């Protein structure tokens, strides 16, 4: 019984760790996408001559929703 319990706990812990890595990787991808979008919006604002100090804040607020 002890070996079965140990094997089951090992399987559950392994699955939980893999799931947490997947969630972390997804969060990192979302963060990277947000940073790219913010850089794109800034370049566009510079090109159009409407750079505003609030642009980064607004972009971050919109992306966090």
PDB file of N, CA and C in Angstrom:
ATOM      1  N   UNK A   1       0.825  -1.194   0.000  1.00  0.00           N
ATOM      2  CA  UNK A   1       0.000   0.000   0.000  1.00  0.00           C
ATOM      3  C   UNK A   1       0.867   1.255   0.000  1.00  0.00           C
ATOM      4  N   UNK A   2       1.984   1.226   0.712  1.00  0.00           N
ATOM      5  CA  UNK A   2       2.849   2.376   0.797  1.00  0.00           C
ATOM      6  C   UNK A   2       3.432   2.737  -0.569  1.00  0.00           C
ATOM      7  N   UNK A   3       3.825   1.714  -1.361  1.00  0.00           N
ATOM      8  CA  UNK A   3       4.384   1.980  -2.693  1.00  0.00           C
ATOM      9  C   UNK A   3       3.329   2.575  -3.612  1.00  0.00           C
ATOM     10  N   UNK A   4       2.098   2.117  -3.502  1.00  0.00           N
ATOM     11  CA  UNK A   4       1.011   2.645  -4.326  1.00  0.00           C
ATOM     12  C   UNK A   4       0.744   4.106  -3.975  1.00  0.00           C
ATOM     13  N   UNK A   5       0.710   4.378  -2.678  1.00  0.00           N
ATOM     14  CA  UNK A   5       0.489   5.754  -2.227  1.00  0.00           C
ATOM     15  C   UNK A   5       1.623   6.661  -2.676  1.00  0.00           C
ATOM     16  N   UNK A   6       2.852   6.200  -2.542  1.00  0.00           N
ATOM     17  CA  UNK A   6       4.009   6.984  -2.961  1.00  0.00           C
ATOM     18  C   UNK A   6       3.968   7.237  -4.464  1.00  0.00           C
ATOM     19  N   UNK A   7       3.627   6.241  -5.238  1.00  0.00           N
ATOM     20  CA  UNK A   7       3.540   6.387  -6.693  1.00  0.00           C
ATOM     21  C   UNK A   7       2.434   7.373  -7.072  1.00  0.00           C
ATOM     22  N   UNK A   8       1.307   7.287  -6.383  1.00  0.00           N
ATOM     23  CA  UNK A   8       0.196   8.201  -6.673  1.00  0.00           C
ATOM     24  C   UNK A   8       0.573   9.638  -6.331  1.00  0.00           C
ATOM     25  N   UNK A   9       1.220   9.823  -5.180  1.00  0.00           N
ATOM     26  CA  UNK A   9       1.640  11.173  -4.779  1.00  0.00           C
ATOM     27  C   UNK A   9       2.664  11.712  -5.773  1.00  0.00           C
ATOM     28  N   UNK A  10       3.587  10.865  -6.203  1.00  0.00           N
ATOM     29  CA  UNK A  10       4.595  11.286  -7.182  1.00  0.00           C
ATOM     30  C   UNK A  10       3.920  11.730  -8.485  1.00  0.00           C
ATOM     31  N   UNK A  11       2.940  10.976  -8.931  1.00  0.00           N
ATOM     32  CA  UNK A  11       2.217  11.306 -10.164  1.00  0.00           C
ATOM     33  C   UNK A  11       1.469  12.634 -10.017  1.00  0.00           C
ATOM     34  N   UNK A  12       0.806  12.828  -8.896  1.00  0.00           N
ATOM     35  CA  UNK A  12       0.046  14.063  -8.660  1.00  0.00           C
ATOM     36  C   UNK A  12       0.970  15.273  -8.593  1.00  0.00           C
ATOM     37  N   UNK A  13       2.086  15.124  -7.875  1.00  0.00           N
ATOM     38  CA  UNK A  13       3.034  16.236  -7.744  1.00  0.00           C
ATOM     39  C   UNK A  13       3.655  16.566  -9.097  1.00  0.00           C
ATOM     40  N   UNK A  14       4.026  15.554  -9.851  1.00  0.00           N
ATOM     41  CA  UNK A  14       4.600  15.779 -11.183  1.00  0.00           C
ATOM     42  C   UNK A  14       3.621  16.515 -12.083  1.00  0.00           C
ATOM     43  N   UNK A  15       2.376  16.112 -12.061  1.00  0.00           N
ATOM     44  CA  UNK A  15       1.346  16.773 -12.862  1.00  0.00           C
ATOM     45  C   UNK A  15       1.150  18.220 -12.426  1.00  0.00           C
ATOM     46  N   UNK A  16       1.136  18.455 -11.126  1.00  0.00           N
ATOM     47  CA  UNK A  16       0.961  19.820 -10.617  1.00  0.00           C
ATOM     48  C   UNK A  16       2.123  20.717 -11.026  1.00  0.00           C
ATOM     49  N   UNK A  17       3.340  20.191 -10.974  1.00  0.00           N
ATOM     50  CA  UNK A  17       4.506  20.982 -11.378  1.00  0.00           C
ATOM     51  C   UNK A  17       4.450  21.297 -12.862  1.00  0.00           C
ATOM     52  N   UNK A  18       4.119  20.315 -13.681  1.00  0.00           N
ATOM     53  CA  UNK A  18       4.016  20.558 -15.123  1.00  0.00           C
ATOM     54  C   UNK A  18       2.945  21.596 -15.425  1.00  0.00           C
ATOM     55  N   UNK A  19       1.825  21.529 -14.716  1.00  0.00           N
ATOM     56  CA  UNK A  19       0.743  22.496 -14.911  1.00  0.00           C
ATOM     57  C   UNK A  19       1.197  23.890 -14.509  1.00  0.00           C
ATOM     58  N   UNK A  20       1.919  24.009 -13.403  1.00  0.00           N
ATOM     59  CA  UNK A  20       2.384  25.326 -12.961  1.00  0.00           C
ATOM     60  C   UNK A  20       3.384  25.901 -13.963  1.00  0.00           C
ATOM     61  N   UNK A  21       4.219  25.049 -14.552  1.00  0.00           N
ATOM     62  CA  UNK A  21       5.150  25.522 -15.584  1.00  0.00           C
ATOM     63  C   UNK A  21       4.400  26.019 -16.805  1.00  0.00           C
ATOM     64  N   UNK A  22       3.333  25.319 -17.182  1.00  0.00           N
ATOM     65  CA  UNK A  22       2.537  25.735 -18.335  1.00  0.00           C
ATOM     66  C   UNK A  22       1.872  27.083 -18.083  1.00  0.00           C
ATOM     67  N   UNK A  23       1.346  27.261 -16.871  1.00  0.00           N
ATOM     68  CA  UNK A  23       0.713  28.528 -16.519  1.00  0.00           C
ATOM     69  C   UNK A  23       1.746  29.654 -16.521  1.00  0.00           C
ATOM     70  N   UNK A  24       2.916  29.384 -15.970  1.00  0.00           N
ATOM     71  CA  UNK A  24       3.977  30.386 -15.935  1.00  0.00           C
ATOM     72  C   UNK A  24       4.413  30.740 -17.351  1.00  0.00           C
ATOM     73  N   UNK A  25       4.572  29.756 -18.217  1.00  0.00           N
ATOM     74  CA  UNK A  25       4.978  30.010 -19.594  1.00  0.00           C
ATOM     75  C   UNK A  25       3.920  30.842 -20.316  1.00  0.00           C
ATOM     76  N   UNK A  26       2.648  30.541 -20.067  1.00  0.00           N
ATOM     77  CA  UNK A  26       1.575  31.318 -20.693  1.00  0.00           C
ATOM     78  C   UNK A  26       1.612  32.762 -20.210  1.00  0.00           C
ATOM     79  N   UNK A  27       1.871  32.962 -18.926  1.00  0.00           N
ATOM     80  CA  UNK A  27       1.973  34.314 -18.385  1.00  0.00           C
ATOM     81  C   UNK A  27       3.136  35.078 -18.992  1.00  0.00           C
ATOM     82  N   UNK A  28       4.260  34.391 -19.187  1.00  0.00           N
ATOM     83  CA  UNK A  28       5.417  35.039 -19.799  1.00  0.00           C
ATOM     84  C   UNK A  28       5.130  35.412 -21.245  1.00  0.00           C
ATOM     85  N   UNK A  29       4.416  34.549 -21.964  1.00  0.00           N
ATOM     86  CA  UNK A  29       4.058  34.864 -23.359  1.00  0.00           C
ATOM     87  C   UNK A  29       3.136  36.071 -23.413  1.00  0.00           C
ATOM     88  N   UNK A  30       2.171  36.141 -22.495  1.00  0.00           N
ATOM     89  CA  UNK A  30       1.246  37.272 -22.466  1.00  0.00           C
ATOM     90  C   UNK A  30       2.001  38.557 -22.134  1.00  0.00           C
ATOM     91  N   UNK A  31       2.935  38.487 -21.198  1.00  0.00           N
ATOM     92  CA  UNK A  31       3.743  39.654 -20.837  1.00  0.00           C
ATOM     93  C   UNK A  31       4.567  40.124 -22.032  1.00  0.00           C
ATOM     94  N   UNK A  32       5.177  39.187 -22.744  1.00  0.00           N
ATOM     95  CA  UNK A  32       5.986  39.546 -23.917  1.00  0.00           C
ATOM     96  C   UNK A  32       5.120  40.172 -25.000  1.00  0.00           C
ATOM     97  N   UNK A  33       3.926  39.637 -25.206  1.00  0.00           N
ATOM     98  CA  UNK A  33       3.011  40.210 -26.194  1.00  0.00           C
ATOM     99  C   UNK A  33       2.625  41.630 -25.807  1.00  0.00           C
ATOM    100  N   UNK A  34       2.342  41.841 -24.538  1.00  0.00           N
ATOM    101  CA  UNK A  34       1.997  43.176 -24.062  1.00  0.00           C
ATOM    102  C   UNK A  34       3.123  44.163 -24.268  1.00  0.00           C
ATOM    103  N   UNK A  35       4.353  43.733 -24.006  1.00  0.00           N
ATOM    104  CA  UNK A  35       5.495  44.618 -24.202  1.00  0.00           C
ATOM    105  C   UNK A  35       5.688  44.955 -25.676  1.00  0.00           C
ATOM    106  N   UNK A  36       5.492  43.976 -26.550  1.00  0.00           N
ATOM    107  CA  UNK A  36       5.610  44.244 -27.998  1.00  0.00           C
ATOM    108  C   UNK A  36       4.524  45.204 -28.460  1.00  0.00           C
ATOM    109  N   UNK A  37       3.307  45.010 -27.965  1.00  0.00           N
ATOM    110  CA  UNK A  37       2.210  45.907 -28.354  1.00  0.00           C
ATOM    111  C   UNK A  37       2.458  47.324 -27.852  1.00  0.00           C
ATOM    112  N   UNK A  38       2.993  47.440 -26.648  1.00  0.00           N
ATOM    113  CA  UNK A  38       3.286  48.756 -26.094  1.00  0.00           C
ATOM    114  C   UNK A  38       4.370  49.447 -26.919  1.00  0.00           C
ATOM    115  N   UNK A  39       5.405  48.709 -27.308  1.00  0.00           N
ATOM    116  CA  UNK A  39       6.463  49.283 -28.141  1.00  0.00           C
ATOM    117  C   UNK A  39       5.905  49.710 -29.495  1.00  0.00           C
ATOM    118  N   UNK A  40       5.033  48.893 -30.071  1.00  0.00           N
ATOM    119  CA  UNK A  40       4.416  49.234 -31.356  1.00  0.00           C
ATOM    120  C   UNK A  40       3.576  50.508 -31.240  1.00  0.00           C
ATOM    121  N   UNK A  41       2.792  50.611 -30.174  1.00  0.00           N
ATOM    122  CA  UNK A  41       1.951  51.797 -29.982  1.00  0.00           C
ATOM    123  C   UNK A  41       2.814  53.042 -29.806  1.00  0.00           C
ATOM    124  N   UNK A  42       3.939  52.893 -29.109  1.00  0.00           N
ATOM    125  CA  UNK A  42       4.832  54.040 -28.913  1.00  0.00           C
ATOM    126  C   UNK A  42       5.448  54.470 -30.249  1.00  0.00           C
ATOM    127  N   UNK A  43       5.912  53.505 -31.039  1.00  0.00           N
ATOM    128  CA  UNK A  43       6.476  53.851 -32.350  1.00  0.00           C
ATOM    129  C   UNK A  43       5.445  54.538 -33.223  1.00  0.00           C
ATOM    130  N   UNK A  44       4.219  54.065 -33.187  1.00  0.00           N
ATOM    131  CA  UNK A  44       3.143  54.673 -33.966  1.00  0.00           C
ATOM    132  C   UNK A  44       2.869  56.095 -33.498  1.00  0.00           C
ATOM    133  N   UNK A  45       2.853  56.313 -32.195  1.00  0.00           N
ATOM    134  CA  UNK A  45       2.627  57.652 -31.650  1.00  0.00           C
ATOM    135  C   UNK A  45       3.762  58.595 -32.042  1.00  0.00           C
ATOM    136  N   UNK A  46       4.994  58.088 -32.037  1.00  0.00           N
ATOM    137  CA  UNK A  46       6.137  58.916 -32.452  1.00  0.00           C
ATOM    138  C   UNK A  46       5.984  59.289 -33.922  1.00  0.00           C
ATOM    139  N   UNK A  47       5.614  58.334 -34.743  1.00  0.00           N
ATOM    140  CA  UNK A  47       5.453  58.583 -36.177  1.00  0.00           C
ATOM    141  C   UNK A  47       4.367  59.619 -36.442  1.00  0.00           C
ATOM    142  N   UNK A  48       3.283  59.554 -35.665  1.00  0.00           N
ATOM    143  CA  UNK A  48       2.182  60.488 -35.857  1.00  0.00           C
ATOM    144  C   UNK A  48       2.388  61.792 -35.095  1.00  0.00           C
ATOM    145  N   UNK A  49       3.468  61.863 -34.339  1.00  0.00           N
ATOM    146  CA  UNK A  49       3.774  63.089 -33.612  1.00  0.00           C
ATOM    147  C   UNK A  49       2.854  63.363 -32.437  1.00  0.00           C
ATOM    148  N   UNK A  50       2.301  62.335 -31.864  1.00  0.00           N
ATOM    149  CA  UNK A  50       1.396  62.536 -30.728  1.00  0.00           C
ATOM    150  C   UNK A  50       1.866  61.763 -29.507  1.00  0.00           C
ATOM    151  N   UNK A  51       3.178  61.774 -29.289  1.00  0.00           N
ATOM    152  CA  UNK A  51       3.726  61.066 -28.134  1.00  0.00           C
ATOM    153  C   UNK A  51       3.212  61.734 -26.873  1.00  0.00           C
ATOM    154  N   UNK A  52       2.707  60.929 -26.001  1.00  0.00           N
ATOM    155  CA  UNK A  52       2.131  61.429 -24.761  1.00  0.00           C
ATOM    156  C   UNK A  52       2.743  60.644 -23.612  1.00  0.00           C
ATOM    157  N   UNK A  53       2.999  61.306 -22.537  1.00  0.00           N
ATOM    158  CA  UNK A  53       3.596  60.606 -21.392  1.00  0.00           C
ATOM    159  C   UNK A  53       2.637  59.597 -20.777  1.00  0.00           C
ATOM    160  N   UNK A  54       1.373  59.715 -21.100  1.00  0.00           N
ATOM    161  CA  UNK A  54       0.375  58.818 -20.531  1.00  0.00           C
ATOM    162  C   UNK A  54       0.206  57.561 -21.380  1.00  0.00           C
ATOM    163  N   UNK A  55       0.807  57.538 -22.560  1.00  0.00           N
ATOM    164  CA  UNK A  55       0.604  56.435 -23.492  1.00  0.00           C
ATOM    165  C   UNK A  55       0.957  55.084 -22.869  1.00  0.00           C
ATOM    166  N   UNK A  56       2.100  54.994 -22.219  1.00  0.00           N
ATOM    167  CA  UNK A  56       2.506  53.714 -21.627  1.00  0.00           C
ATOM    168  C   UNK A  56       1.530  53.272 -20.551  1.00  0.00           C
ATOM    169  N   UNK A  57       1.048  54.198 -19.756  1.00  0.00           N
ATOM    170  CA  UNK A  57       0.097  53.864 -18.695  1.00  0.00           C
ATOM    171  C   UNK A  57      -1.218  53.378 -19.286  1.00  0.00           C
ATOM    172  N   UNK A  58      -1.703  54.080 -20.285  1.00  0.00           N
ATOM    173  CA  UNK A  58      -2.974  53.691 -20.911  1.00  0.00           C
ATOM    174  C   UNK A  58      -2.832  52.323 -21.559  1.00  0.00           C
ATOM    175  N   UNK A  59      -1.718  52.106 -22.263  1.00  0.00           N
ATOM    176  CA  UNK A  59      -1.499  50.813 -22.909  1.00  0.00           C
ATOM    177  C   UNK A  59      -1.466  49.699 -21.866  1.00  0.00           C
ATOM    178  N   UNK A  60      -0.753  49.903 -20.780  1.00  0.00           N
ATOM    179  CA  UNK A  60      -0.684  48.878 -19.730  1.00  0.00           C
ATOM    180  C   UNK A  60      -2.055  48.615 -19.121  1.00  0.00           C
ATOM    181  N   UNK A  61      -2.833  49.671 -18.890  1.00  0.00           N
ATOM    182  CA  UNK A  61      -4.175  49.504 -18.323  1.00  0.00           C
ATOM    183  C   UNK A  61      -5.066  48.696 -19.249  1.00  0.00           C
ATOM    184  N   UNK A  62      -4.995  48.995 -20.539  1.00  0.00           N
ATOM    185  CA  UNK A  62      -5.839  48.286 -21.499  1.00  0.00           C
ATOM    186  C   UNK A  62      -5.432  46.827 -21.595  1.00  0.00           C
ATOM    187  N   UNK A  63      -4.126  46.567 -21.611  1.00  0.00           N
ATOM    188  CA  UNK A  63      -3.656  45.195 -21.745  1.00  0.00           C
ATOM    189  C   UNK A  63      -3.944  44.340 -20.518  1.00  0.00           C
ATOM    190  N   UNK A  64      -4.039  44.972 -19.367  1.00  0.00           N
ATOM    191  CA  UNK A  64      -4.274  44.195 -18.152  1.00  0.00           C
ATOM    192  C   UNK A  64      -5.732  43.779 -17.986  1.00  0.00           C
ATOM    193  N   UNK A  65      -6.602  44.278 -18.797  1.00  0.00           N
ATOM    194  CA  UNK A  65      -8.031  43.913 -18.698  1.00  0.00           C
ATOM    195  C   UNK A  65      -8.336  42.607 -19.335  1.00  0.00           C
TER     196      UNK A  65
END
